[in-house]
mmCIF file of C-alpha atoms in Angstrom:
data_model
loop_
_atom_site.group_PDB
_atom_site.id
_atom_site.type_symbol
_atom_site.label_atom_id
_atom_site.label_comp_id
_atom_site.label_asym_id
_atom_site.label_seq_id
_atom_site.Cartn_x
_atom_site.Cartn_y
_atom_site.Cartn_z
ATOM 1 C CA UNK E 1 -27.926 -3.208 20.923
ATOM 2 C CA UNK E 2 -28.751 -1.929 17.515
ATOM 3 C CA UNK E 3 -27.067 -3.621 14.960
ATOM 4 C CA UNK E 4 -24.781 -2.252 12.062
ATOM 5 C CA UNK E 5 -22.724 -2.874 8.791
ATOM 6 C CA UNK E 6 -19.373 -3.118 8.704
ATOM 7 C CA UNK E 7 -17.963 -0.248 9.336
ATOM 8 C CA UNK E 8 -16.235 1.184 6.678
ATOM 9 C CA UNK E 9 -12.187 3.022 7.276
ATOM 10 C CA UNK E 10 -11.695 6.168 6.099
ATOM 11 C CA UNK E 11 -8.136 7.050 4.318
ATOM 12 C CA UNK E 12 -7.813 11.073 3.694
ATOM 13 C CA UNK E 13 -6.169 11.977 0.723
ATOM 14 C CA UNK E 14 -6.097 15.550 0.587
ATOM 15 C CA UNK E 15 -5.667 17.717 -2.696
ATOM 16 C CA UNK E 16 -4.439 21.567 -2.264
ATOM 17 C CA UNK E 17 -2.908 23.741 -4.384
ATOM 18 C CA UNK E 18 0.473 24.296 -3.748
ATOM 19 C CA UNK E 19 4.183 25.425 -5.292
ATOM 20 C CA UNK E 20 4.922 21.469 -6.628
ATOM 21 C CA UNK E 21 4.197 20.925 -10.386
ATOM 22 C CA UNK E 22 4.010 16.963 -9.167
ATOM 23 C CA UNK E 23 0.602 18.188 -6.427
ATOM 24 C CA UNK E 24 -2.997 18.029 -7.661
ATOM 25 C CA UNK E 25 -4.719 21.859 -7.897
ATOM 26 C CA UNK E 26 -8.394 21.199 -6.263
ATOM 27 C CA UNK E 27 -8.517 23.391 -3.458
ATOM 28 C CA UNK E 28 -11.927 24.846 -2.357
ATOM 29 C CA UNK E 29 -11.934 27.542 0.292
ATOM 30 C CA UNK E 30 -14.972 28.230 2.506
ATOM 31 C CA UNK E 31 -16.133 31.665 2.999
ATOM 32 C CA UNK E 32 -14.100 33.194 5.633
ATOM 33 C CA UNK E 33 -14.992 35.375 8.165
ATOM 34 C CA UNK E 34 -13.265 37.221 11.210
ATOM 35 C CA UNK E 35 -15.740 36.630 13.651
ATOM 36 C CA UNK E 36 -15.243 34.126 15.898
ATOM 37 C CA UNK E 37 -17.178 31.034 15.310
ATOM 38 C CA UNK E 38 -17.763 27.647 17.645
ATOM 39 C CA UNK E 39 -15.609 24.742 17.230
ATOM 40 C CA UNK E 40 -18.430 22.707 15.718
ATOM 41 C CA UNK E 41 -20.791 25.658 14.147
ATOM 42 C CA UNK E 42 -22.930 22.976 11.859
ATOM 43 C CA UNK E 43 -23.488 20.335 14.184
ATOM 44 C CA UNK E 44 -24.145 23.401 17.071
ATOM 45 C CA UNK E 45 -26.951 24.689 14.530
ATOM 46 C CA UNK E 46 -28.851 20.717 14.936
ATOM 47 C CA UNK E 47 -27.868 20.698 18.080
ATOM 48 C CA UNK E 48 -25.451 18.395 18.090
ATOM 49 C CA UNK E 49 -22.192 20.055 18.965
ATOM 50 C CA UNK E 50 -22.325 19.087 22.675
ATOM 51 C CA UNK E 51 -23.139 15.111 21.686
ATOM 52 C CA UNK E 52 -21.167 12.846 23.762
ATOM 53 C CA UNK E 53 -19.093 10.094 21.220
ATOM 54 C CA UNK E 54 -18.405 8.124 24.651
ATOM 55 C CA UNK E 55 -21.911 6.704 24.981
ATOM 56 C CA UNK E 56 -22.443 4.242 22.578
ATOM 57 C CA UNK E 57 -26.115 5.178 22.229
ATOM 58 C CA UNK E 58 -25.081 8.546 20.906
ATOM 59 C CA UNK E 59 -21.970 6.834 19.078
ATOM 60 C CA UNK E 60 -24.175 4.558 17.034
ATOM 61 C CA UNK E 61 -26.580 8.021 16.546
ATOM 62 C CA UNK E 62 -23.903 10.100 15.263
ATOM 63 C CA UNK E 63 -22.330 7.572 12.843
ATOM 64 C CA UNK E 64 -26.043 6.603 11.368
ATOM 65 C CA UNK E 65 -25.860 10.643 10.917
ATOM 66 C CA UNK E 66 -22.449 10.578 9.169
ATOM 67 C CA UNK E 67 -23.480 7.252 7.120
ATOM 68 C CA UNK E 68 -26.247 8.839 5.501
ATOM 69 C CA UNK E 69 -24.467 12.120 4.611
ATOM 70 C CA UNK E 70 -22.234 10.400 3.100
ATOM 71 C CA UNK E 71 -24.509 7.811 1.258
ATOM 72 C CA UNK E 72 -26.408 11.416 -0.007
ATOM 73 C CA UNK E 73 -22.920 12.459 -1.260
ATOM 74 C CA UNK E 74 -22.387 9.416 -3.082
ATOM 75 C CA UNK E 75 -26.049 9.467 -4.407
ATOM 76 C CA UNK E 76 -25.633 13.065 -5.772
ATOM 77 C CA UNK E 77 -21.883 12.390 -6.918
ATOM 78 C CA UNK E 78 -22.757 9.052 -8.473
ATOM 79 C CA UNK E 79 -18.791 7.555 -6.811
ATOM 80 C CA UNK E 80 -19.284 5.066 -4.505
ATOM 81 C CA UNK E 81 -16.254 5.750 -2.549
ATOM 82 C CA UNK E 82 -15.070 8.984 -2.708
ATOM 83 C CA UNK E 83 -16.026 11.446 0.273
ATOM 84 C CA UNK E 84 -15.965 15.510 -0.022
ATOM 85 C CA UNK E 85 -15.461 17.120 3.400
ATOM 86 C CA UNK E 86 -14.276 20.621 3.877
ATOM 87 C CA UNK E 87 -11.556 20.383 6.925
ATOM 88 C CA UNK E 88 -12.544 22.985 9.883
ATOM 89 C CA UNK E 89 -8.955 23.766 10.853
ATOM 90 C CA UNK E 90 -7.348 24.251 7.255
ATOM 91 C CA UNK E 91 -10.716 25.618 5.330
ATOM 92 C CA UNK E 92 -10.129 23.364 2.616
ATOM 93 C CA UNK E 93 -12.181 20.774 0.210
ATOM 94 C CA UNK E 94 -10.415 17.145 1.217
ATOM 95 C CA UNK E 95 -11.291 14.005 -0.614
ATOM 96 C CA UNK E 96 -11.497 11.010 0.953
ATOM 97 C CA UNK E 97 -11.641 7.353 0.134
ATOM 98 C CA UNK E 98 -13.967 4.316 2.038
ATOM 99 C CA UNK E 99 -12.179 0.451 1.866
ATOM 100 C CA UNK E 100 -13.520 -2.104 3.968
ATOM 101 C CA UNK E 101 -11.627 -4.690 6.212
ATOM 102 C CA UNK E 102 -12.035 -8.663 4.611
ATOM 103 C CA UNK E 103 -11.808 -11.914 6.386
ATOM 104 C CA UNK E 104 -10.246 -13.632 3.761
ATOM 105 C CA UNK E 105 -8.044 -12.537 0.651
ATOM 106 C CA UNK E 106 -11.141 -14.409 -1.421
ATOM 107 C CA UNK E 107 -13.819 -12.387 -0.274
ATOM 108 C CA UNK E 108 -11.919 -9.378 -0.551
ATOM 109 C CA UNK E 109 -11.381 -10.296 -4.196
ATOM 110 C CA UNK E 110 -15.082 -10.788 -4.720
ATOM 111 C CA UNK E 111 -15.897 -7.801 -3.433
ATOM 112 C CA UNK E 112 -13.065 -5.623 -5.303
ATOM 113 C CA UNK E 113 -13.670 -7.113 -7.977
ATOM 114 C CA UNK E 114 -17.222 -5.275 -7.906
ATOM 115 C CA UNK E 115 -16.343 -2.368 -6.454
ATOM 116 C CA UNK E 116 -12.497 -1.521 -6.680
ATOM 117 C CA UNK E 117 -12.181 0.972 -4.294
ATOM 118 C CA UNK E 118 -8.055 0.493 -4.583
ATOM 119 C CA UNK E 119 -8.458 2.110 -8.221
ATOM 120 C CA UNK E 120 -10.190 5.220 -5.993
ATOM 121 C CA UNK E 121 -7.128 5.540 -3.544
ATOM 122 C CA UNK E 122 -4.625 5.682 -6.405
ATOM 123 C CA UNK E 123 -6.899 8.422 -8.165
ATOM 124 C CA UNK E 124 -6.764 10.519 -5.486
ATOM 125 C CA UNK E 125 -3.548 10.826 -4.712
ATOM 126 C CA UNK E 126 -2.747 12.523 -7.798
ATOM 127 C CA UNK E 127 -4.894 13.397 -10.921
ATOM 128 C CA UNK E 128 -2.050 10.920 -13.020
ATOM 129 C CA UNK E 129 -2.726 7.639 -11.896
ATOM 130 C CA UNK E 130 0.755 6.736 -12.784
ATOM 131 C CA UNK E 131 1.523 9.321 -10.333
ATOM 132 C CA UNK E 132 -0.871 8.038 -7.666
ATOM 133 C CA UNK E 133 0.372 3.981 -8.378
ATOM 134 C CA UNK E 134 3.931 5.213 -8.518
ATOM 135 C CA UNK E 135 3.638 6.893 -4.957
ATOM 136 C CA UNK E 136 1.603 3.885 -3.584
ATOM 137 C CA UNK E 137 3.945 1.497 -5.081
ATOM 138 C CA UNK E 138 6.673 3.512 -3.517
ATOM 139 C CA UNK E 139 5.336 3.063 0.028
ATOM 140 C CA UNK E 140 4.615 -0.680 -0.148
ATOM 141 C CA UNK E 141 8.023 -1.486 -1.366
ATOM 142 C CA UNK E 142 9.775 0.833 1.213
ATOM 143 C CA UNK E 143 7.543 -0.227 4.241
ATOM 144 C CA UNK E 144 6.228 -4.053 3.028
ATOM 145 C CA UNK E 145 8.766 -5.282 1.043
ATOM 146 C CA UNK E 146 8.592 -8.677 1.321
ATOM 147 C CA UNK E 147 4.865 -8.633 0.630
ATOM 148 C CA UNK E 148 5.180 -6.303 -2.136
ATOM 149 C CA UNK E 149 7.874 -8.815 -3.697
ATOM 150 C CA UNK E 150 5.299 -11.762 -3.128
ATOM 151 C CA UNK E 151 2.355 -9.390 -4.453
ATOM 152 C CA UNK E 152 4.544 -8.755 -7.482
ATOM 153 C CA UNK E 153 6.065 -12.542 -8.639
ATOM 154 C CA UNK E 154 2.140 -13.684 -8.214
ATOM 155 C CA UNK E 155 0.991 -11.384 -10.644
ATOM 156 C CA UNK E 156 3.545 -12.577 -12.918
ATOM 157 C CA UNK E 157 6.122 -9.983 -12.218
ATOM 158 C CA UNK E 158 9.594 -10.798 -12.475
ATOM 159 C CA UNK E 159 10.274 -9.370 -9.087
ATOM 160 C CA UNK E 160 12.845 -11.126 -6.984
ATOM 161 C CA UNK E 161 14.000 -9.612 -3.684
ATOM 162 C CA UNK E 162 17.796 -9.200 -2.825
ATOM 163 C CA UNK E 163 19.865 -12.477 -2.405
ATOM 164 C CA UNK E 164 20.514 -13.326 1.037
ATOM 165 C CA UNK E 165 23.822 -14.344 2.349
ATOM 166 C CA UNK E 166 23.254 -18.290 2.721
ATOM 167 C CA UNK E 167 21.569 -17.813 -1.285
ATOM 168 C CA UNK E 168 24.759 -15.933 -2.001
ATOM 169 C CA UNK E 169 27.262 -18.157 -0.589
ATOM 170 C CA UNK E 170 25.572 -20.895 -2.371
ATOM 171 C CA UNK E 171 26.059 -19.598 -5.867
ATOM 172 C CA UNK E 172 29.534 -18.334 -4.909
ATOM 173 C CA UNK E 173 30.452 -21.788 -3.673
ATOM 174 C CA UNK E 174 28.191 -24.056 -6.644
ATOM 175 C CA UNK E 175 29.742 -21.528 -9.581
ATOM 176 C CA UNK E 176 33.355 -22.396 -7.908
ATOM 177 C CA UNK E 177 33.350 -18.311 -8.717
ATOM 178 C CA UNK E 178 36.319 -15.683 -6.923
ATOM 179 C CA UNK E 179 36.158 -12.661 -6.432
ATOM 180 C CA UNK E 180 36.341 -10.884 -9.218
ATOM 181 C CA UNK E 181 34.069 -12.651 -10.956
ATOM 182 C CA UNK E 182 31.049 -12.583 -8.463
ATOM 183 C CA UNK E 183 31.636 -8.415 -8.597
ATOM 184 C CA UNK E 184 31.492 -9.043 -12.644
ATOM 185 C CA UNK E 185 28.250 -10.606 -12.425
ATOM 186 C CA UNK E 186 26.780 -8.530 -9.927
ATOM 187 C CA UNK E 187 27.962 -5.637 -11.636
ATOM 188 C CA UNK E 188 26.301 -6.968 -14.761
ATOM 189 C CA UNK E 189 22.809 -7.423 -12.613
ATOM 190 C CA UNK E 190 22.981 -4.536 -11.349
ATOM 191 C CA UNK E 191 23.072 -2.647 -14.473
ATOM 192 C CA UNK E 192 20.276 -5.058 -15.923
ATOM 193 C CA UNK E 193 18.021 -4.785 -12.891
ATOM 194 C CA UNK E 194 18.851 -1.249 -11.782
ATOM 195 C CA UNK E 195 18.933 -2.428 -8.174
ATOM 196 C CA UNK E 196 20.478 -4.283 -5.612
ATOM 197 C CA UNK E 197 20.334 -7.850 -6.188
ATOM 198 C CA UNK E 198 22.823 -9.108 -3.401
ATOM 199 C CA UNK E 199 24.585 -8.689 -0.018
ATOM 200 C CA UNK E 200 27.816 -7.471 0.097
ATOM 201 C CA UNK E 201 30.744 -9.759 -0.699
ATOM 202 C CA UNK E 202 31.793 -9.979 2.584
ATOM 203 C CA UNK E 203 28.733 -11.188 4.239
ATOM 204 C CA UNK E 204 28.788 -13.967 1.378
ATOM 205 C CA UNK E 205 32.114 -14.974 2.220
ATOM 206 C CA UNK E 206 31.460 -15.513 6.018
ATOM 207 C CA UNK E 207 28.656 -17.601 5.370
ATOM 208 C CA UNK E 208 30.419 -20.123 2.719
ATOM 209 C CA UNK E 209 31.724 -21.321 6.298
ATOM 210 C CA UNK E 210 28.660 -22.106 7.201
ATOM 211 C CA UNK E 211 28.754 -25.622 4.459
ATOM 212 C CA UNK E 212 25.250 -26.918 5.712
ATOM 213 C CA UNK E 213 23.412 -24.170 4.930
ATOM 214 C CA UNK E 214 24.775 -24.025 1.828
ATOM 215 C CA UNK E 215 24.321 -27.407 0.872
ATOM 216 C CA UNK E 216 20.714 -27.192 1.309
ATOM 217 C CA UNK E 217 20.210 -24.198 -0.763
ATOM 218 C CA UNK E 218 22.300 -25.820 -3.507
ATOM 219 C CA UNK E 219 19.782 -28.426 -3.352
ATOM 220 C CA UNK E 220 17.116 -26.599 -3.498
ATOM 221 C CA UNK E 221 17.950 -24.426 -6.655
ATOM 222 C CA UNK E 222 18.057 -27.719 -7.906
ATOM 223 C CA UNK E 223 14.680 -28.011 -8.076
ATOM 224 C CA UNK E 224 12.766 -25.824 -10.266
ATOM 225 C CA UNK E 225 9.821 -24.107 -8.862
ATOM 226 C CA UNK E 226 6.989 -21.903 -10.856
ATOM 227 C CA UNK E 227 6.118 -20.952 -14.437
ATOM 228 C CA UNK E 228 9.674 -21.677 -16.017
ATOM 229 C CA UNK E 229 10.247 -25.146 -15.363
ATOM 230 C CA UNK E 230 9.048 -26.029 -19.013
ATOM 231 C CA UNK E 231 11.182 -23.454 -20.412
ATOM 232 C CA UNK E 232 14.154 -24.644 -18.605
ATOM 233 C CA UNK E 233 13.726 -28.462 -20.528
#
């Protein structure tokens, strides 16, 4: 069994030139040619085209091969995560980035913290990084949301999710508010926040039924929780 490193994921992000002003412009074209050419015409040239990726023997071979292209790359290139590949199918210049998988949010920390490969993905997806960190940022709210929310409020970012129909019901029935004024508040967040803050009135209203639930979250805002209980004294 020969033994290995980690091995490392790769995440294409690919940068061609096309009609949006937004897209990065760093397409590189290979020389083209009509003639027809092998699937595989470099690795065919080392004979290597015909290697079979279902043995492990060869497996292991071929990714030592493809580790130390890529560790020449970064030697010559001086970035220790970015990868330069020209795609075979679209005859293009892609750049891709290396992260690693952790065992534990600490050692992933550690080792970001010495190499922050993150910083690398959000370059490359645009040559703005506010561009790149917008996009990301985009995704993770859209497709992790409570995570992102979680991410956000422990870096000290007054993020706060969407009340929930039990928290709603609770400040609808603790405030003693009616209707009109819960849509005046709302209304009033809304504008403040720029986003939704609650469920709809409706779903609030069925829950108040519900007076055990509510109780309990009553109770609970009762206590304060995080950095603003000394500013709330």
């Amino acid at each position: 069994m020969i033994a290995t490193t980690p091995i490392q994921k790769i995440v294409p992000a690919v940068k061609t030139t096309t009609n949006d002003a937004s897209a990065t412009a760093h397409t590189t074209h290979a020389p083209s040619s009509n003639t027809t050419v092998p699937a595989f015409p470099v690795l065919q040239r080392f004979g290597l085209a015909d290697i079979d990726l279902s043995k492990e023997e060869d497996n292991n071979r071929f990714k030592r091969l493809l580790g130390e292209l890529i560790a020449k790359q970064q030697q010559h290139s001086g970035r220790r995560n970015a990868i330069e590949f020209i795609q075979p199918s679209q005859n293009v210049s892609t750049t891709a980035i290396a992260v690693r998988s952790h065992k534990s949010h600490k050692a992933f920390k550690t080792y970001h913290q010495m190499n922050p490969y993150l910083g690398d993905v959000v370059a490359t997806l645009d040559d703005d990084k506010k561009v790149g960190a917008q996009r990301l940022s985009d995704y993770l709210a859209k497709e992790h949301p409570n995570e992102f929310v979680e991410a956000a409020k422990s870096s000290g970012v007054a993020v706060c999710g969407v009340l929930d129909k039990t928290e709603g019901a609770a400040l609808f029935t603790d405030a003693g508010l009616k209707d009109e004024q819960w849509n005046t508040i709302m209304r009033h967040l809304r504008h403040k926040f720029d986003s939704k803050i609650a469920v709809s009135l409706k779903q609030v209203k069925s829950k108040c039924r519900d007076s055990e639930d509510i109780q309990e979250q009553i109770r609970k805002t009762k206590r304060p929780r995080g950095s603003y209980k000394k500013e709330e004294k």
